[in-house]
Coordinates of C-alpha atoms in Angstrom, one line a residue:
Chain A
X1 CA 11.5 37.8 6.1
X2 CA 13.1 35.6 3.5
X3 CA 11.2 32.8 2.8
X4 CA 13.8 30.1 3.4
X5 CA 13.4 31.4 7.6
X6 CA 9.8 30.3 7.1
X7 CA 8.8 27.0 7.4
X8 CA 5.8 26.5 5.0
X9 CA 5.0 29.5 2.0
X10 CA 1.9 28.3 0.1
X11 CA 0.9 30.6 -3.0
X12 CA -1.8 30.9 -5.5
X13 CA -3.0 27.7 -5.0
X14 CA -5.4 26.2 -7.6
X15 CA -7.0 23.0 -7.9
X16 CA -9.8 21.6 -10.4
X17 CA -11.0 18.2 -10.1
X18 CA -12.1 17.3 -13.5
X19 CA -14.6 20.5 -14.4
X20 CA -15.1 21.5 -11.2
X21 CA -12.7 23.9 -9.3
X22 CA -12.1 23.5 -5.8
X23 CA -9.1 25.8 -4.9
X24 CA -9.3 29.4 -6.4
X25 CA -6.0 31.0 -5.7
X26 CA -4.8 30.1 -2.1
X27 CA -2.0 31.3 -0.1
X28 CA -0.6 31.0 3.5
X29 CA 2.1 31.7 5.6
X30 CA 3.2 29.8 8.3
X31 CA 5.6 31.0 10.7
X32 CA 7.8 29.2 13.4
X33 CA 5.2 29.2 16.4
X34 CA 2.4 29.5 14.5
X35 CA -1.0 27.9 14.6
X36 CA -2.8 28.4 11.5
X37 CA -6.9 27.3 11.6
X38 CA -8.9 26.9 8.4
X39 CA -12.2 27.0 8.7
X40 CA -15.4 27.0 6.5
X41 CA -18.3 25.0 5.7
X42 CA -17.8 21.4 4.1
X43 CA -17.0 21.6 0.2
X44 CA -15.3 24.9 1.1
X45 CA -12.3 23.4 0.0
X46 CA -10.1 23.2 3.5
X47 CA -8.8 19.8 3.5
X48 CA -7.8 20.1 -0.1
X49 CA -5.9 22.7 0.7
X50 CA -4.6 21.0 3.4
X51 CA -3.3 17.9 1.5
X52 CA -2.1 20.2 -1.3
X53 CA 0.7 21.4 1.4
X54 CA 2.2 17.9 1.4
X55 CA 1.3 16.6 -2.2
X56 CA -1.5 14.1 -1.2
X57 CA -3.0 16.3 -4.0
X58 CA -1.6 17.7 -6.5
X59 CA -2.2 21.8 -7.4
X60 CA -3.0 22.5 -10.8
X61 CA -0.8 26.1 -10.3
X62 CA 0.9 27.5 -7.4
X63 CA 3.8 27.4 -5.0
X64 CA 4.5 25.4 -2.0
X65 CA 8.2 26.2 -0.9
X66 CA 9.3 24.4 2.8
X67 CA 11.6 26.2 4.8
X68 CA 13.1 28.1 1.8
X69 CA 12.6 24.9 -1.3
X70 CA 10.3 25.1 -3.6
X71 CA 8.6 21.7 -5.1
X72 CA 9.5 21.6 -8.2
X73 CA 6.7 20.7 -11.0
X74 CA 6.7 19.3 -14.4
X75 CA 3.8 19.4 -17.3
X76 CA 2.9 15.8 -18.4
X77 CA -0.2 14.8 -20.9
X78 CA -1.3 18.3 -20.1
X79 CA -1.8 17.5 -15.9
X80 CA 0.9 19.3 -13.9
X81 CA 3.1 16.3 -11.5
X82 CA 5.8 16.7 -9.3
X83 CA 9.3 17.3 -11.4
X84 CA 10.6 14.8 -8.4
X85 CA 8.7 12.1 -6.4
X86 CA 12.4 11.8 -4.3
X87 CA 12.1 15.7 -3.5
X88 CA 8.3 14.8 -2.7
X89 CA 9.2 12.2 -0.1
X90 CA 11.3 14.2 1.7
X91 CA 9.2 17.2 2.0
X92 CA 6.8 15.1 3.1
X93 CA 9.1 13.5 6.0
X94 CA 9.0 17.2 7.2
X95 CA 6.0 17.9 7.2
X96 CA 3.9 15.1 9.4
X97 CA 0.0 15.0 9.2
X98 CA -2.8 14.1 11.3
X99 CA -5.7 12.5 9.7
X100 CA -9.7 12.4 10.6
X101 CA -9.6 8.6 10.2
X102 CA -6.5 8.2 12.3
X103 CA -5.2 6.4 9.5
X104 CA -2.8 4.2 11.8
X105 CA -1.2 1.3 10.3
X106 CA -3.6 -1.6 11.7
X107 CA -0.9 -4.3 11.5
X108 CA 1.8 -2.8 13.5
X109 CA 1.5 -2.0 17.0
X110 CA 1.3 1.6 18.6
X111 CA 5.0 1.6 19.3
X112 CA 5.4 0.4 15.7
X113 CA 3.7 3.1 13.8
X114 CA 5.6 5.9 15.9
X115 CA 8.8 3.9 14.7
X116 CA 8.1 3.5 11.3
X117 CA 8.6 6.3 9.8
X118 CA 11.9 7.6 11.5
X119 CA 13.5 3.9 11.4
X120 CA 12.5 3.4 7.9
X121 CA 12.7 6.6 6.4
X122 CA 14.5 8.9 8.1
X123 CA 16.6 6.1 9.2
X124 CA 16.9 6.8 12.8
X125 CA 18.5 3.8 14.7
X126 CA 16.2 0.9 16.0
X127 CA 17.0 1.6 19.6
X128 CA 17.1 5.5 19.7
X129 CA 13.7 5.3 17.7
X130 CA 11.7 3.0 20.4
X131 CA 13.3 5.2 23.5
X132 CA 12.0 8.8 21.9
X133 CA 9.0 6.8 20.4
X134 CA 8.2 5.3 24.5
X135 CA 8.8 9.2 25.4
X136 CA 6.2 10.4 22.8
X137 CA 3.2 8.0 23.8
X138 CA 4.0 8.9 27.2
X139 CA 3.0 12.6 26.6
X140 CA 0.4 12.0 24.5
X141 CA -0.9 9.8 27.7
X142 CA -0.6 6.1 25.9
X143 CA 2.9 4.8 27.6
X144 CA 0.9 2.2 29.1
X145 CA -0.7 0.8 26.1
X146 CA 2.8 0.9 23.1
X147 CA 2.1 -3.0 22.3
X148 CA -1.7 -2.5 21.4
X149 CA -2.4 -2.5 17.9
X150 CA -5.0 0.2 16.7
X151 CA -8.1 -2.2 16.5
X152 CA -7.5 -2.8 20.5
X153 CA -8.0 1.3 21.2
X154 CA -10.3 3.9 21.3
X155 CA -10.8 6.4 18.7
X156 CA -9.4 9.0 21.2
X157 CA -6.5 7.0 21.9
X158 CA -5.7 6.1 18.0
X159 CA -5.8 9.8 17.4
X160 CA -3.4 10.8 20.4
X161 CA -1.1 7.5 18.9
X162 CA -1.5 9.1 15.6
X163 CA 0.1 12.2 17.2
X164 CA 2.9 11.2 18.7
X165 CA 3.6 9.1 15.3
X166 CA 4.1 12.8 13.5
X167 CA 6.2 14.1 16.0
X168 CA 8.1 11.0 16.2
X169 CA 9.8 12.7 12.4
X170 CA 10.2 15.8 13.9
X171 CA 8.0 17.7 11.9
X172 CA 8.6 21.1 11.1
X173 CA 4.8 21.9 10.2
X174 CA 2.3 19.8 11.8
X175 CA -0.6 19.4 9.6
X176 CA -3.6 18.1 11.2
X177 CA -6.8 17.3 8.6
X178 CA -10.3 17.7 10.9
X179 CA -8.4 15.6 13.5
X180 CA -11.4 15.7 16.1
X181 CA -14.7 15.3 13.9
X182 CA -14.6 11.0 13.6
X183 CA -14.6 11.3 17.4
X184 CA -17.3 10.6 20.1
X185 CA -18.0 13.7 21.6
X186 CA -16.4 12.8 25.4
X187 CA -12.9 11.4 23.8
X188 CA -12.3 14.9 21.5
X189 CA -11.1 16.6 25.0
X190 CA -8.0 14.4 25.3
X191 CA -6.9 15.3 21.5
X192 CA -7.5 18.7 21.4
X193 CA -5.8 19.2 25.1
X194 CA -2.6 17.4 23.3
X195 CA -3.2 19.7 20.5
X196 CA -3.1 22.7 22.8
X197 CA 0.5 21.6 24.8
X198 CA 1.6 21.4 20.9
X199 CA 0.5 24.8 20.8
X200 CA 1.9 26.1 23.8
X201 CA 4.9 24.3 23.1
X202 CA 5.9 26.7 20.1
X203 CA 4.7 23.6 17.1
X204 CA 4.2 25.2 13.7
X205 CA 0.6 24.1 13.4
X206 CA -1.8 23.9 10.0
X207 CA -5.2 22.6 11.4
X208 CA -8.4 22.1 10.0
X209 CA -11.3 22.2 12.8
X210 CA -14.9 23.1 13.1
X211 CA -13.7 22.9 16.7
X212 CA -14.6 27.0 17.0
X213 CA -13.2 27.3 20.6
X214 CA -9.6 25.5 19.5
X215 CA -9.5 28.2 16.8
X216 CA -10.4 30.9 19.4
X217 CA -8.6 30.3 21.9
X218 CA -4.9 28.6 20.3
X219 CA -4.2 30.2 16.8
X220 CA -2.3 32.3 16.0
X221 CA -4.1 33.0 12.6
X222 CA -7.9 32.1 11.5
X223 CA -8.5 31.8 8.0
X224 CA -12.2 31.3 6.8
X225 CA -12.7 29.6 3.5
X226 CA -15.3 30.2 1.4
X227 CA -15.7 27.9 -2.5
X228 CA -11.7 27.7 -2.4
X229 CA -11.2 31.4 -2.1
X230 CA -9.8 33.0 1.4
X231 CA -13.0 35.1 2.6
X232 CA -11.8 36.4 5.6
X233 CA -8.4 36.1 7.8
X234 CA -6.8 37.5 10.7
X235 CA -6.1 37.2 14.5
X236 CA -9.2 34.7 15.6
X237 CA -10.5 37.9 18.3
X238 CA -10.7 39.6 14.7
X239 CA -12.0 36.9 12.5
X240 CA -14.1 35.4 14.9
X241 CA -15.6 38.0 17.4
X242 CA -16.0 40.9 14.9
X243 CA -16.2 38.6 11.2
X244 CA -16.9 41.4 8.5
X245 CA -18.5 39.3 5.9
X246 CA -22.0 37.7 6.0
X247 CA -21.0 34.4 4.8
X248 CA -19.1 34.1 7.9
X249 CA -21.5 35.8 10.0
X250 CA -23.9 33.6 9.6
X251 CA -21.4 30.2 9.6
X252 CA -20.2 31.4 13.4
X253 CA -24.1 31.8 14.2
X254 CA -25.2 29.6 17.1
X255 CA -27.0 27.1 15.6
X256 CA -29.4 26.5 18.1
Chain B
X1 CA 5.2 -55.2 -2.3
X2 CA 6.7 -52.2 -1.3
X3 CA 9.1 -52.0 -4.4
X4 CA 6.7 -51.2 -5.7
X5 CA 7.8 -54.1 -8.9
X6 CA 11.0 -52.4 -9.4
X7 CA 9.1 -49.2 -10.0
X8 CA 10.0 -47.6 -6.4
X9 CA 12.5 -45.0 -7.2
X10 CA 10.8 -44.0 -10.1
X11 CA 8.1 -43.2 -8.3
X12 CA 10.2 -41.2 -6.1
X13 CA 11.6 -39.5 -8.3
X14 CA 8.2 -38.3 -9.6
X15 CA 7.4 -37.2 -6.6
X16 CA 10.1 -35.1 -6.3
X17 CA 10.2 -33.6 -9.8
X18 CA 6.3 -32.9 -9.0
X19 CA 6.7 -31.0 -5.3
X20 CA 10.1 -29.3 -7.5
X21 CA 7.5 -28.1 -10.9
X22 CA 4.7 -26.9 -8.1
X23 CA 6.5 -24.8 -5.5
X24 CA 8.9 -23.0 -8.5
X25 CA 5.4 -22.6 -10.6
X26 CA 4.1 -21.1 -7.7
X27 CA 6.6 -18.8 -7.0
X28 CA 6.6 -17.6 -10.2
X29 CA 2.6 -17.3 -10.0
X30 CA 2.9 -15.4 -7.2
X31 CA 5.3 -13.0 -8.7
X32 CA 3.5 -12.7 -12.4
X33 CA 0.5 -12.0 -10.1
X34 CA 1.5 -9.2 -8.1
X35 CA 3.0 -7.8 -11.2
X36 CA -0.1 -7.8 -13.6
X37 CA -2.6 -6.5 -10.2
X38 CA 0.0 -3.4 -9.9
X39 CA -0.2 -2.8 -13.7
X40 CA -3.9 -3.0 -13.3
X41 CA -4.0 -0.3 -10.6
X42 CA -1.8 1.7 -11.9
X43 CA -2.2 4.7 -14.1
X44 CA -0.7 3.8 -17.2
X45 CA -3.7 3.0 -19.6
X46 CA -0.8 0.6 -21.6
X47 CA 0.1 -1.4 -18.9
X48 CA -4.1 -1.2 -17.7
X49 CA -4.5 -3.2 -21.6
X50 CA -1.9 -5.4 -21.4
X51 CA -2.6 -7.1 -18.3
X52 CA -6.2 -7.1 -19.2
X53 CA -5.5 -8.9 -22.6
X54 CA -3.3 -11.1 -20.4
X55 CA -5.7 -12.4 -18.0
X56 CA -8.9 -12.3 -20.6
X57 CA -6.3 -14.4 -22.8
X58 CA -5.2 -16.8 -20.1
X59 CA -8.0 -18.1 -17.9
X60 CA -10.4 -18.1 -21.4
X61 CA -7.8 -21.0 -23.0
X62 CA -7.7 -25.0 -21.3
X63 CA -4.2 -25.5 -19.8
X64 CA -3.4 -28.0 -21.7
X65 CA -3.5 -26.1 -25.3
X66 CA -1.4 -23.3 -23.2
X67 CA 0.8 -25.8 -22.3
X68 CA 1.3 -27.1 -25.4
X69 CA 1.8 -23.2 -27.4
X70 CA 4.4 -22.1 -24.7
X71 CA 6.3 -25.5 -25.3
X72 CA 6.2 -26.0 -28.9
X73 CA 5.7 -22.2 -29.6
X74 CA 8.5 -21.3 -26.9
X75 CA 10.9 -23.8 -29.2
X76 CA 9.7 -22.3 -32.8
X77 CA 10.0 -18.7 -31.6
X78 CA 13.8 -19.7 -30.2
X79 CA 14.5 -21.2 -33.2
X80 CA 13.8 -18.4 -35.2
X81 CA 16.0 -15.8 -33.0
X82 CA 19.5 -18.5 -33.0
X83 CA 19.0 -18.7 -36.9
X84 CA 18.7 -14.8 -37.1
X85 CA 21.5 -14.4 -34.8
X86 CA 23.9 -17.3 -36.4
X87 CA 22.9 -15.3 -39.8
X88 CA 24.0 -12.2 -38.6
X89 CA 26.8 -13.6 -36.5
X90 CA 27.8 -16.5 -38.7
X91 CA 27.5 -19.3 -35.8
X92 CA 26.2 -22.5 -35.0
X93 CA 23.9 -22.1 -31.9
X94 CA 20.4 -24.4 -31.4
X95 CA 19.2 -23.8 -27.3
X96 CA 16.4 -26.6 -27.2
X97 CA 13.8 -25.8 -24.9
X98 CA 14.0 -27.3 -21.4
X99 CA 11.2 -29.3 -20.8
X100 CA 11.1 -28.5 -17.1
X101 CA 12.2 -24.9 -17.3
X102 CA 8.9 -24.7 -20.1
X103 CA 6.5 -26.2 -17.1
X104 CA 7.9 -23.7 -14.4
X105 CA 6.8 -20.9 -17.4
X106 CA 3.6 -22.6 -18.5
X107 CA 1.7 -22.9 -15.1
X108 CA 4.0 -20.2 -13.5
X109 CA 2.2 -18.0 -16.6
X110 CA -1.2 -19.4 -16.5
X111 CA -1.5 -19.3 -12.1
X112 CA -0.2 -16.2 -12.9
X113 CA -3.0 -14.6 -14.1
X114 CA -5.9 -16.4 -11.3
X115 CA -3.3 -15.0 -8.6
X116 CA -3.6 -11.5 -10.5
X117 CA -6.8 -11.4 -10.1
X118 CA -7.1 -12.7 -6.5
X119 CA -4.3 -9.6 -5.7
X120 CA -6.4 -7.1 -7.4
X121 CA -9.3 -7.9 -4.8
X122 CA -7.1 -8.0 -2.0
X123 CA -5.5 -4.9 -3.2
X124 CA -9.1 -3.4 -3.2
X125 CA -10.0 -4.3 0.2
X126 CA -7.2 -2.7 2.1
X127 CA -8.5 0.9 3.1
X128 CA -7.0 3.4 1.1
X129 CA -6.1 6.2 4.3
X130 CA -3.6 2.9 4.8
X131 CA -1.4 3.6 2.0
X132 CA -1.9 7.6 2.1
X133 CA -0.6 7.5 5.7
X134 CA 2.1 5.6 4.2
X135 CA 3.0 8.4 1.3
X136 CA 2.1 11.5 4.0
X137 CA 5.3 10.2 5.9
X138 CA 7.5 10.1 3.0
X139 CA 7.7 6.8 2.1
X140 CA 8.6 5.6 -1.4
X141 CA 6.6 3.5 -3.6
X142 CA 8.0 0.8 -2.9
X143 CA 9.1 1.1 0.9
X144 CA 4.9 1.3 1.2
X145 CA 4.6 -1.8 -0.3
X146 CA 6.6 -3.6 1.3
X147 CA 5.9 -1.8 4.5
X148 CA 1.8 -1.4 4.4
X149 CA 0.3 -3.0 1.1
X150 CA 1.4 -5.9 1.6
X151 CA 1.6 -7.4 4.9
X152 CA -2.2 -5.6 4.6
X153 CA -3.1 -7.1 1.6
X154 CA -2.1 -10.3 2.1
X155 CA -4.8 -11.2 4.8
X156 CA -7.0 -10.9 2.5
X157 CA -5.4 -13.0 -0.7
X158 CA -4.5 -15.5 1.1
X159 CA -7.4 -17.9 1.0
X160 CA -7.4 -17.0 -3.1
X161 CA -3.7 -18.0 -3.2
X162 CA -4.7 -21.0 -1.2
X163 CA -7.3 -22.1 -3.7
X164 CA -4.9 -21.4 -6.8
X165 CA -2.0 -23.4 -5.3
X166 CA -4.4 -26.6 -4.6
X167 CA -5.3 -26.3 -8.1
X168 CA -1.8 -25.3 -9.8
X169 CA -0.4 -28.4 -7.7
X170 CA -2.9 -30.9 -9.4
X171 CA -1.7 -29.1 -13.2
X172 CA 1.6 -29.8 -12.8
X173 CA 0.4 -33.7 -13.9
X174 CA -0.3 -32.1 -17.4
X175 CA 3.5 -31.6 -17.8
X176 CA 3.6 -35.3 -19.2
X177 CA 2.8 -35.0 -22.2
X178 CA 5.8 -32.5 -22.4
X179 CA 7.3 -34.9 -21.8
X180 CA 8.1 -34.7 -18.2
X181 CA 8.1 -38.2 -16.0
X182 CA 6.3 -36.4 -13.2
X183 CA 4.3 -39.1 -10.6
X184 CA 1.6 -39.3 -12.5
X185 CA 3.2 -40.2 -15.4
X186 CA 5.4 -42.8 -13.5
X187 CA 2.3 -44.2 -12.1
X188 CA 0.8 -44.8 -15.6
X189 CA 3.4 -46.2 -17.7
X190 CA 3.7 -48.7 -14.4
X191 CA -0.2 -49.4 -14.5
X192 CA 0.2 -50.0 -18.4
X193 CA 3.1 -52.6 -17.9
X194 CA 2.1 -54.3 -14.3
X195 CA -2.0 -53.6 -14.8
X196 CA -2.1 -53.2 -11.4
X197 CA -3.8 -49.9 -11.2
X198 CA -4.6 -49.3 -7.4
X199 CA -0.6 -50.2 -6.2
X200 CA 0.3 -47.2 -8.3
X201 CA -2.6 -45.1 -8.7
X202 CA -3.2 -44.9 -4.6
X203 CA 0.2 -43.8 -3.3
X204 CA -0.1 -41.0 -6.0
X205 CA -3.1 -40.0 -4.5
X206 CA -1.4 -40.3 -1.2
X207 CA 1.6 -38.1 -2.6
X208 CA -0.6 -35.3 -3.1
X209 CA -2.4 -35.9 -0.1
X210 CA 1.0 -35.5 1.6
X211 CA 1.9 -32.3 -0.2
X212 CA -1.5 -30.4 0.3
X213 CA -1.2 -31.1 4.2
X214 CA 2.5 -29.6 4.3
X215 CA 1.5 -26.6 2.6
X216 CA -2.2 -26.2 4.9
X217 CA 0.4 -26.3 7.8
X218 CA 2.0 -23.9 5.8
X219 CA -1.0 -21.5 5.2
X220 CA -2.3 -21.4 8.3
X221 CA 1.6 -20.1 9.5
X222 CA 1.0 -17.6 7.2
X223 CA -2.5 -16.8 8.0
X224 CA -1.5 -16.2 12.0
X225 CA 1.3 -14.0 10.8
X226 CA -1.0 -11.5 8.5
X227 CA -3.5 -11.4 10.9
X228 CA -1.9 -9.3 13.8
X229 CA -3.7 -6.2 14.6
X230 CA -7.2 -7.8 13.6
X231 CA -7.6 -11.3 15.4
X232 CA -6.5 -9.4 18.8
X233 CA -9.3 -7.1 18.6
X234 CA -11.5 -6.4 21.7

């Protein structure tokens, strides 16, 4: 398949952070449909990779190409930078992400961070903006509650707002970045059900979890990081019921 | 009585050239400010050096001998560029130094730096997955600014900015001795002719009074607006 059919090609990714190197050679595929898991222990370098795929950092060498178009880099004082922050911005429009800390802008309402970004950025009228934004919080269950601001809702309810804000730009990857693990235990069912319709609904998906059922059960593809390097990937009844290598053997061991 | 012995409009008028010297000072206080606390975040180690020298320079020197550099300096140094130019061009020209534009400068450059540094904190204390939400959905540098840095940021600088503004209002009664008839100055040449200190002296005092409430009206405005999203909290 040529790779302009594919929504997100990631190659060879590498990623120091001053002597210490993070990212040993990544690569990924993501197909329409897919839902892509990274998993591994903390330090294993999954959320780096994660934020490399929409330039929050910067690889050091490799290839991120979105539906067919490469980023484009430049050498400057010896560190490698975007050739074009413009070209950035909107590859990064296109892809929306999910954060652990919710991230949502604490001085807009609900209603307001869904809007944001399409009014000011992808410069969807005012009006058609607030109808599909009141549409998005009401799947993501939150119709009810469009004028609070974040500090007035739960952390369950700031996630599933955060949601809907990334599909409010009409994503064509989703990336979410441990989107469960700042949660009380009882709210992370509501987020990861949302995640699930996403699933189900045919969203290209990137996700970071250590939620191992989520993984099992909705992706497409597991991949199990290991000190930046891929150690093991495949179908999650492969990865995860019958995992080859020791490493991740012993990370999917019950821990009690 | 209340002609304050023929002194009245005068007075007045130094009112009105003192409200005039604060508010454009402060705007460009505000403006030098934000400027210098970007080049201080930023990456650029150049523009990291200059702003430092800038506000080391500043707030280590008295007002007064700043004032009196820019003014007299700011007229040597434009002397020097008409005769270079009428040497090359073979003209005429002599631009004398405004004395009012040279106040606006002068405290607009000196508040500049204290606001710098009360933008720098704010800057600090707005949390940074704010702004990196802002640049994961594509916005610009400056659309997430404008959009998120700001209106965050501001909540936070705003009692500084109060503080600077009290005390970059009481400055602008240096500006006399550029030669400026600001109320102050008005005030004293009366009390030196009349010696009648307290009917001049006391509705200066007032006039101040009367500005500082405006602009507390003002702040608290301002203080409402930037804090939406936090004061509602439950």
């Amino acid at each position: 398949m040529a790779d302009s059919e594919i929504p997100l090609v990631v190659r060879d990714l590498h990623k120091s952070f001053k002597d210490v190197s993070v990212l040993n050679g990544l690569s990924l595929e993501a197909h329409e449909g897919d839902v892509i898991t990274l998993i591994g222990a903390s330090g294993s370098g999954k959320s780096t990779f994660l934020r490399c795929m929409n330039l929050l950092e910067v690889p050091d060498a490799g290839d991120i190409i979105v539906h067919g178009e490469p980023v484009a880099f430049k050498q400057h004082n010896k560190t490698r930078e975007p050739a074009s922050w413009k070209q950035v911005e909107r590859i990064r429009s296109r892809l929306a992400m999910v954060f652990q800390g919710f991230n949502l802008w604490a001085h807009m309402s609900l209603i307001g961070n869904v809007i944001e970004a399409p009014i000011h950025v992808l410069g969807v009228p005012r009006r058609q903006a607030r109808e599909r934004g009141m549409a998005l919080l009401e799947r993501v269950g939150l119709a009810d509650r469009a004028d609070y601001f974040p500090a007035q809702l739960s952390g369950g309810q700031q996630q599933r707002g955060a949601i809907a804000r990334a599909l409010a730009v009409d994503p064509e990857v989703l990336l979410f970045d441990e989107p469960t693990s700042a949660l009380d235990p009882e709210l992370v069912g509501d987020v990861l059900a949302v995640m699930r319709e996403l699933a189900d609904e045919g969203r290209t998906m990137v996700v970071v979890t250590h939620e191992m059922d989520f993984a099992r059960d909705v992706s497409s593809q597991v991949i199990y990081l290991h000190e930046g390097r891929i150690e093991e990937a495949g179908a999650p009844a492969d990865v995860l019921k019958k995992p080859n290598s020791p490493r991740l053997q012993q990370f999917l061991a019950p821990r009690f | 009585m209340f002609d304050f012995q023929g002194y009245g409009p005068r007075l007045l008028e130094g009112a009105w050239l003192t409200a005039e010297l604060a508010v454009l000072s402060l705007i460009a206080a505000l403006v030098i400010g934000l400027m210098v606390a970007s080049a201080k975040s930023s990456r650029s180690m150049t523009l990291k050096s200059v702003a430092t020298v800038y506000t080391t320079l500043i707030r280590g020197v008295p007002d007064l001998v700043m004032m009196m550099l820019l003014f007299y300096g700011g007229q040597i140094g434009m002397n020097m560029a008409t005769d270079g130019l009428n040497a090359w061009l073979g003209t005429d020209m002599f631009i004398n130094v405004n004395a009012f534009a040279a106040g606006v400068v002068t405290l607009g450059v000196i508040y500049g730096a204290y606001m710098s540094e009360t933008f720098r904190g704010a800057f600090l204390a707005v949390d940074a997955g704010q702004m990196e939400a802002a640049r994961a959905y594509g916005m610009s540098p400056w659309l997430a600014f404008r959009r998120v840095r700001f209106p965050l940021m501001m909540r936070h600088a705003l009692p500084g900015i109060n503080n600077n503004w009290l005390v970059l209002l009481k400055s602008t009664a240096l500006v006399s001795i550029i030669g400026l008839s600001d109320m102050v100055y008005v005030a004293d040449q009366a009390t030196k002719a009349t010696h009648q200190p307290f009917l001049f002296m006391l509705p200066v005092g007032l006039g101040y009074l009367a500005i500082t409430a405006v602009s507390e009206l003002v702040v608290t405005g301002l203080k409402r607006r930037f804090d939406v999203g936090f004061s509602q909290a439950t």
